[in-house]
Coordinates of C-alpha atoms and ligand atoms in Angstrom, one line a residue:
X1 CA 0.0 0.0 0.0
X2 CA 0.9 3.6 -0.3
X3 CA 0.4 5.5 2.9
X4 CA 0.8 9.3 2.4
X5 CA 4.2 9.8 0.7
X6 CA 5.5 6.3 1.7
X7 CA 5.0 2.8 0.3
X8 CA 5.5 -0.5 1.9
X9 CA 4.2 -3.9 2.9
X10 CA 1.2 -4.1 5.3
X11 CA 1.1 -7.4 7.2
X12 CA -1.2 -8.9 9.8
X13 CA 0.7 -9.8 12.9
X14 CA -1.0 -13.2 12.8
X15 CA 0.5 -13.9 9.4
X16 CA 4.1 -13.5 10.8
X17 CA 5.5 -16.6 12.4
X18 CA 6.6 -14.4 15.3
X19 CA 3.5 -12.1 15.7
X20 CA 3.9 -8.6 16.9
X21 CA 6.4 -9.1 19.7
X22 CA 8.1 -12.5 19.1
X23 CA 11.7 -13.2 18.2
X24 CA 12.9 -10.0 16.6
X25 CA 15.9 -11.7 14.9
X26 CA 13.7 -14.1 13.0
X27 CA 11.2 -11.4 12.2
X28 CA 13.8 -9.0 10.9
X29 CA 15.4 -11.7 8.8
X30 CA 12.0 -12.5 7.2
X31 CA 11.3 -8.8 6.6
X32 CA 14.7 -8.3 4.9
X33 CA 13.9 -11.2 2.7
X34 CA 10.4 -9.9 1.9
X35 CA 11.7 -6.4 1.0
X36 CA 14.8 -7.6 -0.8
X37 CA 17.5 -6.3 1.5
X38 CA 20.3 -5.7 2.0
X39 CA 20.6 -4.4 -1.5
X40 CA 20.5 -0.7 -2.7
X41 CA 18.0 -1.7 -5.4
X42 CA 16.1 -4.3 -3.4
X43 CA 15.8 -6.1 -6.7
X44 CA 14.8 -9.4 -5.1
X45 CA 12.0 -8.1 -3.0
X46 CA 9.1 -5.6 -2.6
X47 CA 11.3 -2.6 -1.5
X48 CA 11.8 0.3 -3.9
X49 CA 15.5 1.1 -3.1
X50 CA 14.8 4.2 -1.0
X51 CA 13.9 4.5 2.7
X52 CA 10.5 5.9 1.7
X53 CA 9.6 2.8 -0.2
X54 CA 11.2 0.2 2.1
X55 CA 8.7 0.2 5.0
X56 CA 6.7 -2.4 6.8
X57 CA 3.5 -2.0 8.9
X58 CA 2.5 -4.9 11.1
X59 CA -1.1 -4.6 12.4
X60 CA -3.0 -6.5 15.0
X61 CA -6.2 -6.2 17.0
X62 CA -5.4 -4.2 20.1
X63 CA -5.9 -5.4 23.7
X64 CA -5.6 -1.7 24.9
X65 CA -8.9 -0.1 26.0
X66 CA -10.2 2.6 23.6
X67 CA -7.9 1.5 20.8
X68 CA -8.9 -0.7 17.8
X69 CA -5.5 -1.8 16.5
X70 CA -1.8 -1.9 17.3
X71 CA 0.5 -0.8 14.6
X72 CA 4.2 -1.6 14.7
X73 CA 6.3 0.2 12.1
X74 CA 9.6 -1.2 10.8
X75 CA 12.1 0.7 8.7
X76 CA 14.0 -1.7 6.5
X77 CA 17.2 0.1 5.5
X78 CA 17.6 -0.8 1.8
X79 CA 21.4 -1.3 1.6
X80 CA 22.1 -2.4 5.1
X81 CA 21.3 -5.5 7.1
X82 CA 19.2 -3.3 9.3
X83 CA 15.5 -3.4 10.3
X84 CA 14.7 -0.9 13.0
X85 CA 11.7 0.0 15.2
X86 CA 13.3 3.1 16.5
X87 CA 11.0 5.4 14.7
X88 CA 7.3 5.6 13.9
X89 CA 5.9 6.5 10.5
X90 CA 2.9 8.7 10.2
X91 CA 2.7 8.3 6.4
X92 CA 2.3 4.5 6.6
X93 CA -0.1 5.2 9.5
X94 CA -2.6 6.6 7.0
X95 CA -2.7 3.1 5.3
X96 CA -3.3 1.3 8.6
X97 CA -6.9 2.5 8.8
X98 CA -8.0 1.2 5.4
X99 CA -5.9 -2.0 5.9
X100 CA -7.5 -2.8 9.3
X101 CA -11.0 -2.4 7.7
X102 CA -10.1 -4.4 4.6
X103 CA -8.8 -7.2 6.8
X104 CA -11.8 -7.2 9.1
X105 CA -10.1 -6.0 12.3
X106 CA -12.4 -3.0 12.3
X107 CA -16.0 -2.9 11.0
X108 CA -16.8 -0.1 8.7
X109 CA -19.6 2.1 10.2
X110 CA -21.3 4.6 7.9
X111 CA -19.7 6.7 5.3
X112 CA -16.6 7.6 7.4
X113 CA -15.1 5.0 9.8
X114 CA -13.0 6.0 12.7
X115 CA -10.0 3.7 13.5
X116 CA -8.1 4.2 16.7
X117 CA -4.5 3.1 16.4
X118 CA -1.8 2.6 19.1
X119 CA 1.6 3.3 17.5
X120 CA 3.6 0.6 19.2
X121 CA 6.9 2.2 18.4
X122 CA 6.2 5.3 20.6
X123 CA 3.0 4.6 22.5
X124 CA 1.3 7.6 20.8
X125 CA -2.4 7.0 20.0
X126 CA -3.7 8.2 16.6
X127 CA -7.3 8.5 15.3
X128 CA -7.9 8.0 11.6
X129 CA -11.0 8.9 9.7
X130 CA -11.3 6.6 6.7
X131 CA -13.8 7.1 3.8
X132 CA -16.1 4.1 3.7
X133 CA -19.2 5.0 1.6
X134 CA -21.8 2.2 1.8
X135 CA -19.6 0.4 4.4
X136 CA -16.7 -0.2 1.9
X137 CA -13.3 1.4 1.9
X138 CA -12.8 3.7 -1.1
X139 CA -9.4 4.9 -2.2
X140 CA -10.8 7.2 -4.9
X141 CA -11.3 10.9 -4.1
X142 CA -10.4 14.5 -4.8
X143 CA -7.7 15.0 -2.2
X144 CA -4.2 15.9 -3.5
X145 CA -1.1 15.8 -1.2
X146 CA 2.3 17.2 -2.2
X147 CA 4.7 14.5 -3.3
X148 CA 2.1 12.1 -4.7
X149 CA 0.7 12.3 -8.2
X150 CA -3.0 12.7 -8.7
X151 CA -5.8 12.6 -6.1
X152 CA -7.3 10.0 -3.8
X153 CA -9.7 9.7 -0.8
X154 CA -8.6 11.6 2.2
X155 CA -7.6 9.9 5.5
X156 CA -7.8 12.4 8.3
X157 CA -5.1 11.7 10.9
X158 CA -5.2 13.1 14.5
X159 CA -2.2 12.4 16.7
X160 CA -2.3 12.7 20.5
X161 CA 0.9 14.1 22.1
X162 CA 3.9 11.8 22.4
X163 CA 4.2 10.3 25.9
X164 CA 8.0 11.1 25.8
X165 CA 9.6 14.3 27.0
X166 CA 9.4 17.1 24.3
X167 CA 13.0 18.2 25.0
X168 CA 15.1 15.0 25.4
X169 CA 18.2 16.9 26.4
X170 CA 16.3 19.2 28.8
X171 CA 17.4 22.2 26.8
X172 CA 15.8 24.4 24.2
X173 CA 19.1 24.9 22.4
X174 CA 22.2 22.6 22.4
X175 CA 25.5 23.0 20.6
X176 CA 26.3 19.8 18.7
X177 CA 29.3 19.5 16.5
X178 CA 29.8 23.3 16.9
X179 CA 26.2 24.1 15.6
X180 CA 23.3 25.5 17.6
X181 CA 20.4 23.0 17.4
X182 CA 17.1 22.1 19.1
X183 CA 16.7 18.5 20.0
X184 CA 13.0 17.8 20.1
X185 CA 10.6 14.8 20.1
X186 CA 6.9 15.2 19.6
X187 CA 6.7 11.6 18.5
X188 CA 9.8 11.6 16.2
X189 CA 13.2 12.4 17.6
X190 CA 14.4 15.3 15.5
X191 CA 17.3 17.8 15.5
X192 CA 16.3 21.2 14.2
X193 CA 19.1 23.1 12.6
X194 CA 19.2 26.5 10.8
X195 CA 20.2 25.7 7.2
X196 CA 22.3 28.9 7.1
X197 CA 24.4 27.6 10.0
X198 CA 25.5 24.7 7.7
X199 CA 26.3 27.0 4.8
X200 CA 23.2 26.1 2.6
X201 CA 20.1 28.1 2.1
X202 CA 17.7 25.2 2.8
X203 CA 15.7 25.4 -0.4
X204 CA 18.0 23.0 -2.4
X205 CA 16.7 19.9 -4.1
X206 CA 17.2 16.6 -2.1
X207 CA 19.8 15.3 -4.5
X208 CA 21.8 18.5 -4.3
X209 CA 21.9 18.2 -0.5
X210 CA 22.8 14.5 -0.7
X211 CA 25.6 15.2 -3.1
X212 CA 27.1 18.0 -0.9
X213 CA 30.0 16.1 0.8
X214 CA 30.8 18.9 3.2
X215 CA 27.2 19.3 4.2
X216 CA 26.6 15.5 4.7
X217 CA 29.7 15.3 6.8
X218 CA 28.4 18.0 9.1
X219 CA 25.0 16.4 9.3
X220 CA 26.7 13.1 10.2
X221 CA 28.7 14.8 12.9
X222 CA 25.6 16.5 14.4
X223 CA 23.7 13.2 14.4
X224 CA 26.6 11.3 16.0
X225 CA 26.5 13.7 19.0
X226 CA 22.7 13.9 19.0
X227 CA 22.4 10.1 19.4
X228 CA 24.1 10.3 22.8
X229 CA 22.7 13.6 23.8
X230 CA 19.1 12.4 23.2
X231 CA 19.6 9.1 24.9
X232 CA 19.2 7.1 21.6
X233 CA 21.1 4.0 20.4
X234 CA 24.6 5.4 19.9
X235 CA 25.3 3.2 16.9
X236 CA 24.3 5.4 13.9
X237 CA 24.1 2.4 11.5
X238 CA 21.6 0.5 13.7
X239 CA 18.9 3.1 13.8
X240 CA 17.1 5.6 11.6
X241 CA 16.8 8.5 14.1
X242 CA 17.1 11.3 14.9
X243 CA 16.0 13.0 11.7
X244 CA 18.1 16.1 11.1
X245 CA 15.8 18.9 9.8
X246 CA 17.3 21.9 8.1
X247 CA 15.1 25.0 8.5
X248 CA 15.0 28.3 6.7
X249 CA 12.6 31.1 6.3
X250 CA 9.4 30.2 4.3
X251 CA 9.5 31.0 0.5
X252 CA 5.9 30.4 -0.4
X253 CA 3.6 31.8 2.4
X254 CA 4.3 28.9 4.8
X255 CA 5.7 28.8 8.3
X256 CA 9.1 27.4 7.6
X257 CA 11.0 25.8 4.8
X258 CA 12.2 22.3 5.7
X259 CA 14.7 19.7 4.3
X260 CA 14.8 16.5 6.3
X261 CA 17.8 14.1 6.4
X262 CA 16.1 10.8 7.3
X263 CA 18.8 10.5 8.5
X264 CA 21.2 9.9 5.5
X265 CA 18.9 10.3 2.4
X266 CA 16.9 13.5 2.1
X267 CA 13.1 13.2 2.3
X268 CA 11.3 14.2 -0.9
X269 CA 8.6 15.8 1.3
X270 CA 8.5 15.5 5.1
X271 CA 7.4 12.8 7.5
X272 CA 4.1 13.3 9.3
X273 CA 5.3 12.8 12.8
X274 CA 8.5 14.6 11.9
X275 CA 6.3 17.5 10.8
X276 CA 4.3 17.3 14.1
X277 CA 7.7 17.6 15.8
X278 CA 8.9 20.5 13.7
X279 CA 5.5 22.2 14.3
X280 CA 5.9 21.7 18.1
X281 CA 9.3 23.3 17.8
X282 CA 8.0 26.2 15.8
X283 CA 5.3 26.8 18.4
X284 CA 7.8 26.8 21.3
X285 CA 9.5 30.1 22.1
X286 CA 13.3 29.8 22.4
X287 CA 13.9 26.9 19.9
X288 CA 15.8 27.5 16.7
X289 CA 12.6 26.8 14.8
X290 CA 10.5 29.5 16.6
X291 CA 12.9 32.2 15.8
X292 CA 12.7 31.5 12.0
X293 CA 9.0 30.7 11.9
X294 CA 6.3 32.9 10.5
X295 CA 3.5 31.6 12.7
X296 CA -0.1 31.7 11.4
X297 CA -2.9 33.2 13.4
X298 CA -4.0 31.0 16.3
X299 CA -6.2 28.1 15.1
X300 CA -4.9 28.1 11.5
X301 CA -2.8 25.2 10.3
X302 CA 1.0 25.5 10.0
X303 CA 2.1 25.1 6.4
X304 CA 5.5 23.4 6.5
X305 CA 7.2 23.9 3.1
X306 CA 9.2 20.9 1.8
X307 CA 10.9 19.9 -1.5
X308 CA 7.7 18.9 -3.3
X309 CA 5.2 21.4 -1.8
X310 CA 3.9 21.7 1.7
X311 CA 2.3 19.8 4.5
X312 CA -0.4 21.6 6.5
X313 CA -0.3 20.6 10.2
X314 CA -3.2 21.6 12.5
X315 CA -1.7 22.2 15.9
X316 CA -3.4 22.9 19.2
X317 CA -1.2 24.0 22.1
X318 CA -1.8 24.6 25.8
X319 CA -0.9 27.9 27.5
X320 CA 2.7 26.8 27.9
X321 CA 3.2 26.3 24.1
X322 CA 3.0 22.4 24.4
X323 CA 1.3 20.8 21.5
X324 CA -1.8 18.9 22.7
X325 CA -3.2 17.7 19.3
X326 CA -1.8 17.5 15.8
X327 CA -4.0 16.9 12.7
X328 CA -3.0 16.3 9.1
X329 CA -4.7 15.0 6.0
X330 CA -3.1 12.2 4.0
X331 CA -4.3 9.8 1.4
X332 CA -3.6 6.1 1.0
X333 CA -4.1 3.4 -1.6
X334 CA -4.1 -0.3 -1.9
X335 CA -1.7 -1.2 -4.7
X336 CA -1.6 -4.9 -4.5
X337 CA -3.4 -7.5 -2.4
X338 CA -1.7 -10.9 -2.4
X339 CA 0.8 -13.4 -1.2
X340 CA 4.5 -12.5 -0.9
X341 CA 7.1 -15.1 -1.6
X342 CA 10.2 -14.1 0.4
X343 CA 13.7 -15.1 -0.7
X344 CA 14.7 -18.2 1.1
X345 CA 16.9 -17.9 4.2
X346 CA 20.7 -17.8 3.4
X347 CA 22.6 -21.0 4.0
X348 CA 25.6 -20.8 6.3
X349 CA 27.8 -21.4 3.3
X350 CA 26.5 -18.3 1.5
X351 CA 26.5 -16.0 4.5
Ligands
LIG1 O1 7.6 11.3 10.3 C1 10.2 8.9 6.7 C2 8.0 9.1 6.0 C3 8.9 9.1 7.1 C4 8.5 9.3 8.4 C5 11.3 9.1 7.6 C6 7.1 9.6 8.7 C7 6.8 10.4 9.9 O2 7.6 8.0 5.5 O3 5.7 10.3 10.3 O4 6.2 9.3 8.0 O5 11.4 10.0 8.4 O6 12.1 8.1 7.6 O7 7.6 10.1 5.5

């Protein structure tokens, strides 16, 4: 399925030999073989050779009160032997609602069906509103989102605040690798950096940024220090966080211009939970984002500009500037419904 600007495999936990929380070594090996990793092209599997098209959602009926389904997100890093649960994915989340209804985990009710999802990676709860005219999921509609050709049916996504501390280092501003940054986590661990502080203007195309060796080295150095400062797995190759988000003044009537290293490749748009985290930073006085942001009048969505357009993030805050609710509109689509044939496990001789 495509969920928002991402694409990946959606699986029922019951169809995995290890379920949602079984042996992770066996699970990760199976997912690598399903997606075709490790291989930059993922030629022998379902992955598309980019982190945005190498994603897996595992979904199960939830035992949690007031929640319909549990959703575990797994990032399969295309060219490495790495499958990580260190991050959520709010784009794939948009596909979880339709998938749960299609698979009978949630009954459609009326023209719009609400699906409450526990994001297992972070503990954040999300509510999705899925179009189900006549009790059947529809993917057709008039909603366009930046970064996806054409239009499709909207999936409204509302995120409750992350249960984790907003400022993992305890500071509004830290200096990492000699650069002033804000380390922030409203569901996605992010490091917010002024693009100008890294010698770029922040409106470059993703490939230009990826090809800039001096820039990527500075991003790598910031991330290396951020891993420890934010209490994350210190091995940069074992995880896909934090995201390093370069910020600059808006160019097109938005709040901020963004370029996200996720964390090595540059996002063609912006992640949903990452956007919720950037928005939380923009709303919070004293962060590097707040100083650059052109905030809209209270109650209006924050338009975050990104390489292929913008993402409008509806943000509600309490009197202290803490985000209490984040809302975005995504679309999703079932691309193929079938049986995947994973590559067989490697023999000891081959590996
Ligand atoms: O932040 C990519 C994406 C994401 C993350 C990434 C996402 C989110 O698929 O919610 O969706 O940051 O690796 O856009």
